Short mmCIF file of C-alpha atoms and ligand atoms in Angstrom, two decimals:
data_model
loop_
_atom_site.label_atom_id
_atom_site.label_comp_id
_atom_site.label_asym_id
_atom_site.label_seq_id
_atom_site.Cartn_x
_atom_site.Cartn_y
_atom_site.Cartn_z
CA UNK A 1 59.74 -14.19 -52.96
CA UNK A 2 61.54 -17.54 -52.83
CA UNK A 3 63.10 -18.49 -56.14
CA UNK A 4 61.22 -21.78 -56.20
CA UNK A 5 57.84 -20.03 -56.11
CA UNK A 6 58.83 -17.84 -59.04
CA UNK A 7 59.87 -20.81 -61.13
CA UNK A 8 56.81 -22.74 -60.09
CA UNK A 9 54.40 -19.96 -60.91
CA UNK A 10 56.10 -19.16 -64.15
CA UNK A 11 54.83 -22.48 -65.39
CA UNK A 12 51.63 -23.14 -63.51
CA UNK A 13 49.27 -21.35 -65.89
CA UNK A 14 50.87 -22.99 -68.95
CA UNK A 15 50.94 -26.33 -67.24
CA UNK A 16 47.26 -26.18 -66.36
CA UNK A 17 46.35 -25.42 -69.96
CA UNK A 18 48.65 -28.22 -71.21
CA UNK A 19 47.42 -30.86 -68.81
CA UNK A 20 43.81 -30.00 -69.63
CA UNK A 21 44.67 -30.31 -73.32
CA UNK A 22 46.22 -33.74 -72.80
CA UNK A 23 43.34 -34.87 -70.59
CA UNK A 24 40.91 -33.83 -73.32
CA UNK A 25 42.91 -35.79 -75.86
CA UNK A 26 42.59 -38.84 -73.64
CA UNK A 27 38.82 -38.42 -73.61
CA UNK A 28 38.81 -38.18 -77.42
CA UNK A 29 41.04 -41.23 -77.57
CA UNK A 30 38.51 -43.26 -75.59
CA UNK A 31 35.86 -42.58 -78.21
CA UNK A 32 38.20 -42.45 -81.20
CA UNK A 33 40.73 -45.33 -81.41
CA UNK A 34 42.92 -43.75 -84.18
CA UNK A 35 43.74 -40.95 -81.73
CA UNK A 36 45.24 -43.44 -79.26
CA UNK A 37 48.77 -43.52 -80.69
CA UNK A 38 48.98 -39.74 -80.82
CA UNK A 39 47.74 -39.43 -77.27
CA UNK A 40 50.23 -42.01 -76.01
CA UNK A 41 53.00 -40.00 -77.57
CA UNK A 42 51.80 -36.71 -76.21
CA UNK A 43 50.50 -37.56 -72.77
CA UNK A 44 53.21 -36.81 -70.22
CA UNK A 45 54.16 -39.88 -68.23
CA UNK A 46 53.48 -39.29 -64.56
CA UNK A 47 57.00 -40.28 -63.53
CA UNK A 48 58.89 -38.06 -65.95
CA UNK A 49 56.60 -35.16 -66.74
CA UNK A 50 57.20 -31.60 -65.70
CA UNK A 51 54.18 -31.90 -63.46
CA UNK A 52 55.90 -34.68 -61.55
CA UNK A 53 59.01 -32.55 -61.20
CA UNK A 54 56.95 -29.71 -59.87
CA UNK A 55 55.16 -31.94 -57.43
CA UNK A 56 58.31 -33.52 -56.10
CA UNK A 57 60.31 -30.30 -55.86
CA UNK A 58 57.59 -28.16 -54.43
CA UNK A 59 55.29 -30.51 -52.61
CA UNK A 60 55.55 -28.38 -49.55
CA UNK A 61 53.35 -26.58 -47.19
CA UNK A 62 53.61 -23.50 -45.08
CA UNK A 63 52.59 -25.65 -42.17
CA UNK A 64 50.12 -23.39 -40.48
CA UNK A 65 47.51 -26.09 -40.09
CA UNK A 66 49.13 -28.82 -38.11
CA UNK A 67 46.19 -31.14 -37.64
CA UNK A 68 45.02 -31.76 -41.22
CA UNK A 69 46.45 -35.11 -42.14
CA UNK A 70 50.05 -36.28 -42.03
CA UNK A 71 51.14 -34.15 -45.04
CA UNK A 72 51.47 -31.23 -42.67
CA UNK A 73 54.05 -32.70 -40.35
CA UNK A 74 56.82 -33.36 -42.90
CA UNK A 75 59.61 -30.78 -42.88
CA UNK A 76 59.65 -29.26 -46.37
CA UNK A 77 61.22 -26.21 -47.99
CA UNK A 78 59.03 -23.12 -47.79
CA UNK A 79 56.74 -21.92 -50.53
CA UNK A 80 53.61 -19.88 -50.50
CA UNK A 81 50.15 -21.05 -49.45
CA UNK A 82 48.20 -23.09 -52.01
CA UNK A 83 44.70 -23.28 -50.62
CA UNK A 84 41.22 -23.89 -51.99
CA UNK A 85 38.04 -22.38 -50.60
CA UNK A 86 35.01 -24.47 -51.10
CA UNK A 87 31.30 -24.29 -50.24
CA UNK A 88 27.74 -23.77 -51.45
CA UNK A 89 26.68 -20.66 -53.35
CA UNK A 90 26.20 -17.79 -50.91
CA UNK A 91 28.21 -19.34 -48.08
CA UNK A 92 30.76 -16.52 -48.18
CA UNK A 93 33.79 -18.26 -49.66
CA UNK A 94 34.62 -15.13 -51.66
CA UNK A 95 34.51 -12.95 -48.53
CA UNK A 96 36.70 -15.20 -46.38
CA UNK A 97 39.06 -16.15 -49.23
CA UNK A 98 39.60 -12.48 -50.02
CA UNK A 99 40.29 -11.61 -46.35
CA UNK A 100 42.79 -14.46 -46.08
CA UNK A 101 44.41 -13.46 -49.34
CA UNK A 102 45.06 -9.97 -47.88
CA UNK A 103 46.33 -11.43 -44.66
CA UNK A 104 48.64 -14.01 -46.22
CA UNK A 105 49.74 -12.01 -49.25
CA UNK A 106 48.70 -14.58 -51.83
CA UNK A 107 46.34 -13.93 -54.74
CA UNK A 108 42.64 -14.72 -54.36
CA UNK A 109 41.52 -16.25 -57.64
CA UNK A 110 37.76 -16.74 -58.03
CA UNK A 111 36.64 -18.51 -61.17
CA UNK A 112 33.15 -16.96 -60.73
CA UNK A 113 34.80 -13.50 -61.03
CA UNK A 114 36.69 -14.62 -64.15
CA UNK A 115 33.43 -15.83 -65.66
CA UNK A 116 31.69 -12.54 -64.79
CA UNK A 117 34.57 -10.49 -66.26
CA UNK A 118 34.25 -12.45 -69.48
CA UNK A 119 30.46 -11.97 -69.38
CA UNK A 120 30.75 -8.22 -69.07
CA UNK A 121 33.18 -8.02 -71.98
CA UNK A 122 31.83 -8.05 -75.48
CA UNK A 123 34.02 -11.05 -76.26
CA UNK A 124 32.78 -13.97 -78.37
CA UNK A 125 32.12 -16.11 -75.29
CA UNK A 126 29.91 -13.70 -73.42
CA UNK A 127 26.50 -14.62 -74.96
CA UNK A 128 27.16 -18.32 -74.58
CA UNK A 129 28.27 -17.83 -70.97
CA UNK A 130 25.27 -15.68 -70.02
CA UNK A 131 22.90 -18.46 -71.02
CA UNK A 132 24.71 -21.06 -68.90
CA UNK A 133 25.37 -18.92 -65.83
CA UNK A 134 21.87 -17.44 -65.71
CA UNK A 135 20.40 -20.92 -65.60
CA UNK A 136 22.61 -21.85 -62.63
CA UNK A 137 24.55 -24.44 -64.65
CA UNK A 138 28.29 -25.00 -64.68
CA UNK A 139 30.42 -23.61 -67.47
CA UNK A 140 32.37 -26.24 -69.45
CA UNK A 141 35.73 -27.36 -68.10
CA UNK A 142 37.35 -26.15 -71.32
CA UNK A 143 36.17 -22.57 -70.82
CA UNK A 144 37.09 -22.61 -67.12
CA UNK A 145 40.60 -23.96 -67.76
CA UNK A 146 41.09 -21.40 -70.46
CA UNK A 147 40.04 -18.48 -68.21
CA UNK A 148 42.01 -19.79 -65.26
CA UNK A 149 45.19 -20.43 -67.24
CA UNK A 150 45.06 -16.88 -68.61
CA UNK A 151 44.57 -15.47 -65.11
CA UNK A 152 47.47 -17.53 -63.73
CA UNK A 153 49.75 -16.52 -66.57
CA UNK A 154 48.92 -12.84 -66.00
CA UNK A 155 49.73 -13.30 -62.29
CA UNK A 156 52.96 -15.15 -63.06
CA UNK A 157 54.18 -12.28 -65.17
CA UNK A 158 53.60 -9.96 -62.17
CA UNK A 159 55.52 -12.30 -59.85
CA UNK A 160 52.53 -13.64 -57.93
CA UNK A 161 53.12 -16.74 -55.85
CA UNK A 162 50.77 -19.16 -54.11
CA UNK A 163 46.99 -18.95 -54.40
CA UNK A 164 43.68 -19.12 -52.68
CA UNK A 165 41.34 -20.60 -55.25
CA UNK A 166 37.64 -19.89 -54.83
CA UNK A 167 35.02 -21.73 -56.88
CA UNK A 168 37.61 -24.06 -58.43
CA UNK A 169 37.84 -27.03 -58.60
CA UNK A 170 34.11 -27.65 -58.73
CA UNK A 171 33.98 -31.06 -60.38
CA UNK A 172 36.01 -34.22 -59.89
CA UNK A 173 37.59 -33.74 -63.31
CA UNK A 174 38.74 -30.24 -62.39
CA UNK A 175 40.15 -31.55 -59.10
CA UNK A 176 42.03 -34.35 -60.84
CA UNK A 177 43.57 -32.00 -63.39
CA UNK A 178 44.59 -29.54 -60.69
CA UNK A 179 46.16 -32.44 -58.83
CA UNK A 180 48.21 -33.23 -61.95
CA UNK A 181 49.76 -29.79 -62.10
CA UNK A 182 50.34 -28.85 -58.50
CA UNK A 183 49.77 -29.78 -54.90
CA UNK A 184 46.96 -28.17 -52.96
CA UNK A 185 47.90 -27.89 -49.29
CA UNK A 186 44.51 -27.33 -47.75
CA UNK A 187 40.85 -27.23 -48.76
CA UNK A 188 38.58 -25.23 -46.48
CA UNK A 189 34.93 -26.06 -46.93
CA UNK A 190 32.52 -23.58 -45.38
CA UNK A 191 29.14 -24.83 -44.17
CA UNK A 192 25.90 -22.97 -43.54
CA UNK A 193 22.18 -23.85 -43.30
CA UNK A 194 20.56 -24.03 -46.73
CA UNK A 195 17.67 -21.65 -45.87
CA UNK A 196 20.24 -19.06 -44.79
CA UNK A 197 22.25 -19.60 -47.99
CA UNK A 198 19.27 -18.72 -50.16
CA UNK A 199 18.52 -15.59 -48.09
CA UNK A 200 22.17 -14.54 -48.28
CA UNK A 201 22.29 -14.93 -52.07
CA UNK A 202 19.10 -12.89 -52.47
CA UNK A 203 20.55 -10.11 -50.29
CA UNK A 204 23.85 -9.93 -52.15
CA UNK A 205 24.70 -6.60 -53.84
CA UNK A 206 27.80 -5.38 -55.66
CA UNK A 207 28.89 -1.78 -56.17
CA UNK A 208 29.17 -1.35 -59.93
CA UNK A 209 31.84 1.30 -59.43
CA UNK A 210 34.26 -0.01 -56.77
CA UNK A 211 33.38 -3.72 -57.22
CA UNK A 212 32.94 -4.32 -53.46
CA UNK A 213 30.36 -6.84 -52.29
CA UNK A 214 27.67 -6.14 -49.66
CA UNK A 215 24.64 -7.89 -48.26
CA UNK A 216 21.36 -6.19 -47.42
CA UNK A 217 19.77 -9.30 -45.85
CA UNK A 218 19.17 -9.24 -42.12
CA UNK A 219 19.09 -12.89 -41.19
CA UNK A 220 17.28 -14.28 -38.16
CA UNK A 221 16.80 -18.00 -38.73
CA UNK A 222 15.00 -19.89 -35.97
CA UNK A 223 16.36 -23.05 -34.33
CA UNK A 224 15.09 -26.00 -36.35
CA UNK A 225 15.72 -29.77 -36.58
CA UNK A 226 18.57 -29.63 -34.09
CA UNK A 227 20.17 -26.65 -35.84
CA UNK A 228 20.80 -23.64 -33.61
CA UNK A 229 19.21 -20.29 -34.37
CA UNK A 230 21.36 -18.01 -36.44
CA UNK A 231 21.53 -14.25 -36.84
CA UNK A 232 23.57 -12.28 -39.30
CA UNK A 233 23.59 -8.53 -39.48
CA UNK A 234 23.49 -7.01 -42.97
CA UNK A 235 26.75 -5.79 -44.47
CA UNK A 236 25.58 -2.41 -45.68
CA UNK A 237 27.40 -0.29 -48.28
CA UNK A 238 28.76 3.17 -47.50
CA UNK A 239 26.49 6.02 -48.70
CA UNK A 240 28.61 6.72 -51.84
CA UNK A 241 27.97 3.15 -53.13
CA UNK A 242 24.21 3.16 -52.41
CA UNK A 243 23.06 4.40 -55.79
CA UNK A 244 25.43 2.10 -57.70
CA UNK A 245 24.39 -1.25 -56.28
CA UNK A 246 23.67 -4.09 -58.66
CA UNK A 247 22.43 -7.64 -58.14
CA UNK A 248 24.00 -10.60 -59.93
CA UNK A 249 21.68 -11.91 -62.63
CA UNK A 250 22.08 -15.43 -61.21
CA UNK A 251 21.06 -14.41 -57.67
CA UNK A 252 17.33 -15.04 -58.17
CA UNK A 253 15.56 -17.61 -55.99
CA UNK A 254 15.03 -20.07 -58.84
CA UNK A 255 18.64 -19.88 -60.08
CA UNK A 256 20.11 -20.02 -56.55
CA UNK A 257 18.13 -23.23 -55.88
CA UNK A 258 19.43 -24.72 -59.13
CA UNK A 259 23.01 -23.72 -58.19
CA UNK A 260 22.57 -25.45 -54.83
CA UNK A 261 21.30 -28.57 -56.60
CA UNK A 262 24.27 -28.53 -58.99
CA UNK A 263 26.62 -27.98 -56.04
CA UNK A 264 25.27 -31.03 -54.21
CA UNK A 265 25.52 -33.17 -57.33
CA UNK A 266 28.89 -32.08 -58.74
CA UNK A 267 30.86 -30.47 -55.94
CA UNK A 268 30.04 -32.68 -52.99
CA UNK A 269 32.19 -35.49 -54.50
CA UNK A 270 35.09 -33.03 -54.71
CA UNK A 271 34.93 -32.67 -50.91
CA UNK A 272 35.19 -36.46 -50.63
CA UNK A 273 38.17 -36.41 -53.03
CA UNK A 274 40.09 -34.04 -50.73
CA UNK A 275 38.85 -35.73 -47.57
CA UNK A 276 40.43 -38.96 -48.82
CA UNK A 277 43.71 -37.02 -49.22
CA UNK A 278 43.47 -35.73 -45.63
CA UNK A 279 43.36 -32.13 -46.83
CA UNK A 280 39.78 -31.13 -46.05
CA UNK A 281 38.95 -28.80 -43.19
CA UNK A 282 35.21 -28.39 -42.64
CA UNK A 283 34.20 -25.17 -40.96
CA UNK A 284 30.66 -24.50 -39.73
CA UNK A 285 30.09 -20.77 -39.90
CA UNK A 286 28.76 -19.70 -36.51
CA UNK A 287 27.19 -16.46 -37.85
CA UNK A 288 28.25 -13.37 -39.77
CA UNK A 289 31.77 -12.04 -40.31
CA UNK A 290 32.32 -10.66 -36.76
CA UNK A 291 31.64 -14.06 -35.16
CA UNK A 292 33.10 -16.24 -37.93
CA UNK A 293 36.37 -14.52 -38.91
CA UNK A 294 38.19 -14.89 -35.55
CA UNK A 295 36.99 -18.50 -35.24
CA UNK A 296 38.15 -19.31 -38.76
CA UNK A 297 41.60 -17.87 -38.03
CA UNK A 298 41.73 -19.94 -34.86
CA UNK A 299 40.77 -23.10 -36.77
CA UNK A 300 43.54 -22.35 -39.26
CA UNK A 301 46.06 -21.72 -36.46
CA UNK A 302 46.52 -18.22 -37.82
CA UNK A 303 46.93 -15.16 -35.72
CA UNK A 304 45.89 -11.99 -37.52
CA UNK A 305 48.51 -9.74 -35.90
CA UNK A 306 51.30 -12.34 -36.07
CA UNK A 307 50.79 -12.99 -39.79
CA UNK A 308 50.86 -9.25 -40.48
CA UNK A 309 54.07 -8.85 -38.45
CA UNK A 310 55.83 -11.69 -40.28
CA UNK A 311 54.72 -10.25 -43.63
CA UNK A 312 56.41 -6.94 -42.75
CA UNK A 313 59.60 -8.61 -41.49
P1 ADP U 401 28.47 -19.30 -56.52
O1 ADP U 401 27.87 -18.19 -55.72
O2 ADP U 401 27.42 -20.15 -57.20
O3 ADP U 401 29.48 -20.11 -55.77
P2 ADP U 401 30.48 -18.25 -58.40
O4 ADP U 401 30.64 -16.78 -58.37
O5 ADP U 401 31.58 -19.07 -57.84
O6 ADP U 401 29.08 -18.53 -57.73
O7 ADP U 401 30.24 -18.74 -59.91
C1 ADP U 401 29.24 -18.17 -60.71
C2 ADP U 401 28.99 -19.08 -61.89
O8 ADP U 401 30.19 -19.19 -62.68
C3 ADP U 401 28.63 -20.52 -61.54
O9 ADP U 401 27.24 -20.70 -61.28
C4 ADP U 401 29.08 -21.25 -62.82
O10 ADP U 401 28.14 -21.07 -63.86
C5 ADP U 401 30.34 -20.50 -63.21
N1 ADP U 401 31.55 -21.13 -62.62
C6 ADP U 401 32.39 -20.58 -61.70
N2 ADP U 401 33.39 -21.42 -61.41
C7 ADP U 401 33.20 -22.53 -62.15
C8 ADP U 401 33.89 -23.77 -62.28
N3 ADP U 401 35.01 -24.03 -61.58
N4 ADP U 401 33.40 -24.68 -63.16
C9 ADP U 401 32.29 -24.44 -63.88
N5 ADP U 401 31.58 -23.31 -63.80
C10 ADP U 401 32.02 -22.34 -62.94
#
């Protein structure tokens, strides 16, 4: 692991928590003038803060995607991939982010998984979270930053470097705070027809023992309004998982539709935020994993066998 990545990751989790704290203070300041002086003292100035140092020292990319904006053509020192996977509920961002994470050797960090881990614990947050998540609403930024900072810090202590974030950032505020602490190289936004998304969410199953995800839906959507027909074979579990399958409590039709509404309202602007930075790569999924995976690798200029070979070298 390059030394820079180690130093960078040592601080990323802390930095995220700190920047969120300062950003929150600024919000309090706006509604509470006596807080202003304190905030001015505490808020790191963009030109001298650690976050600026991090950005300037490590604003690099492992330039695998050459055609996404001009950022990718500058020669920069190497560091690990810092990517974001984006897309509607059910689109498969977890599946593709996890495959890429294995291929590239960077951690796949899904805020939805962090939320579900917290939900399944008997911690003080879990009742409050269940209510929000099961209505298809977004959890507060404070809770998300807290969970994410803890996850990053745990990874840092194990020497993890780089990331593929999945489900974060999901609001403009989250994107702006992430931008304060580090540079995202690439945002992949996966696209799929909305009727197929709902069907996919309803077919989703998880093995309660091994944690693997499957999908029992067999999708055959007809051509409609200029959209081509689409078929996706189910992703069935092996026999030993069959009796242990569970469905996420928020994968009901009503909650999925609410999550799609929230996505369009809150997350669509995040796509525009990254588009303006020249970092967004939109990818229309042509079908299930067998059709989509090779095409996604091609769009990312990645070659499955080559990446594996260079990881071994
Ligand atoms: P989805 O299939 O809707 O993309 P996720 O597994 O990413 O589901 O997230 C599940 C739930 O966790 C979301 O509906 C939301 O309540 C919460 N959540 C996950 N990530 C975030 C985030 N970045 N900000 C706010 N809430 C989040």
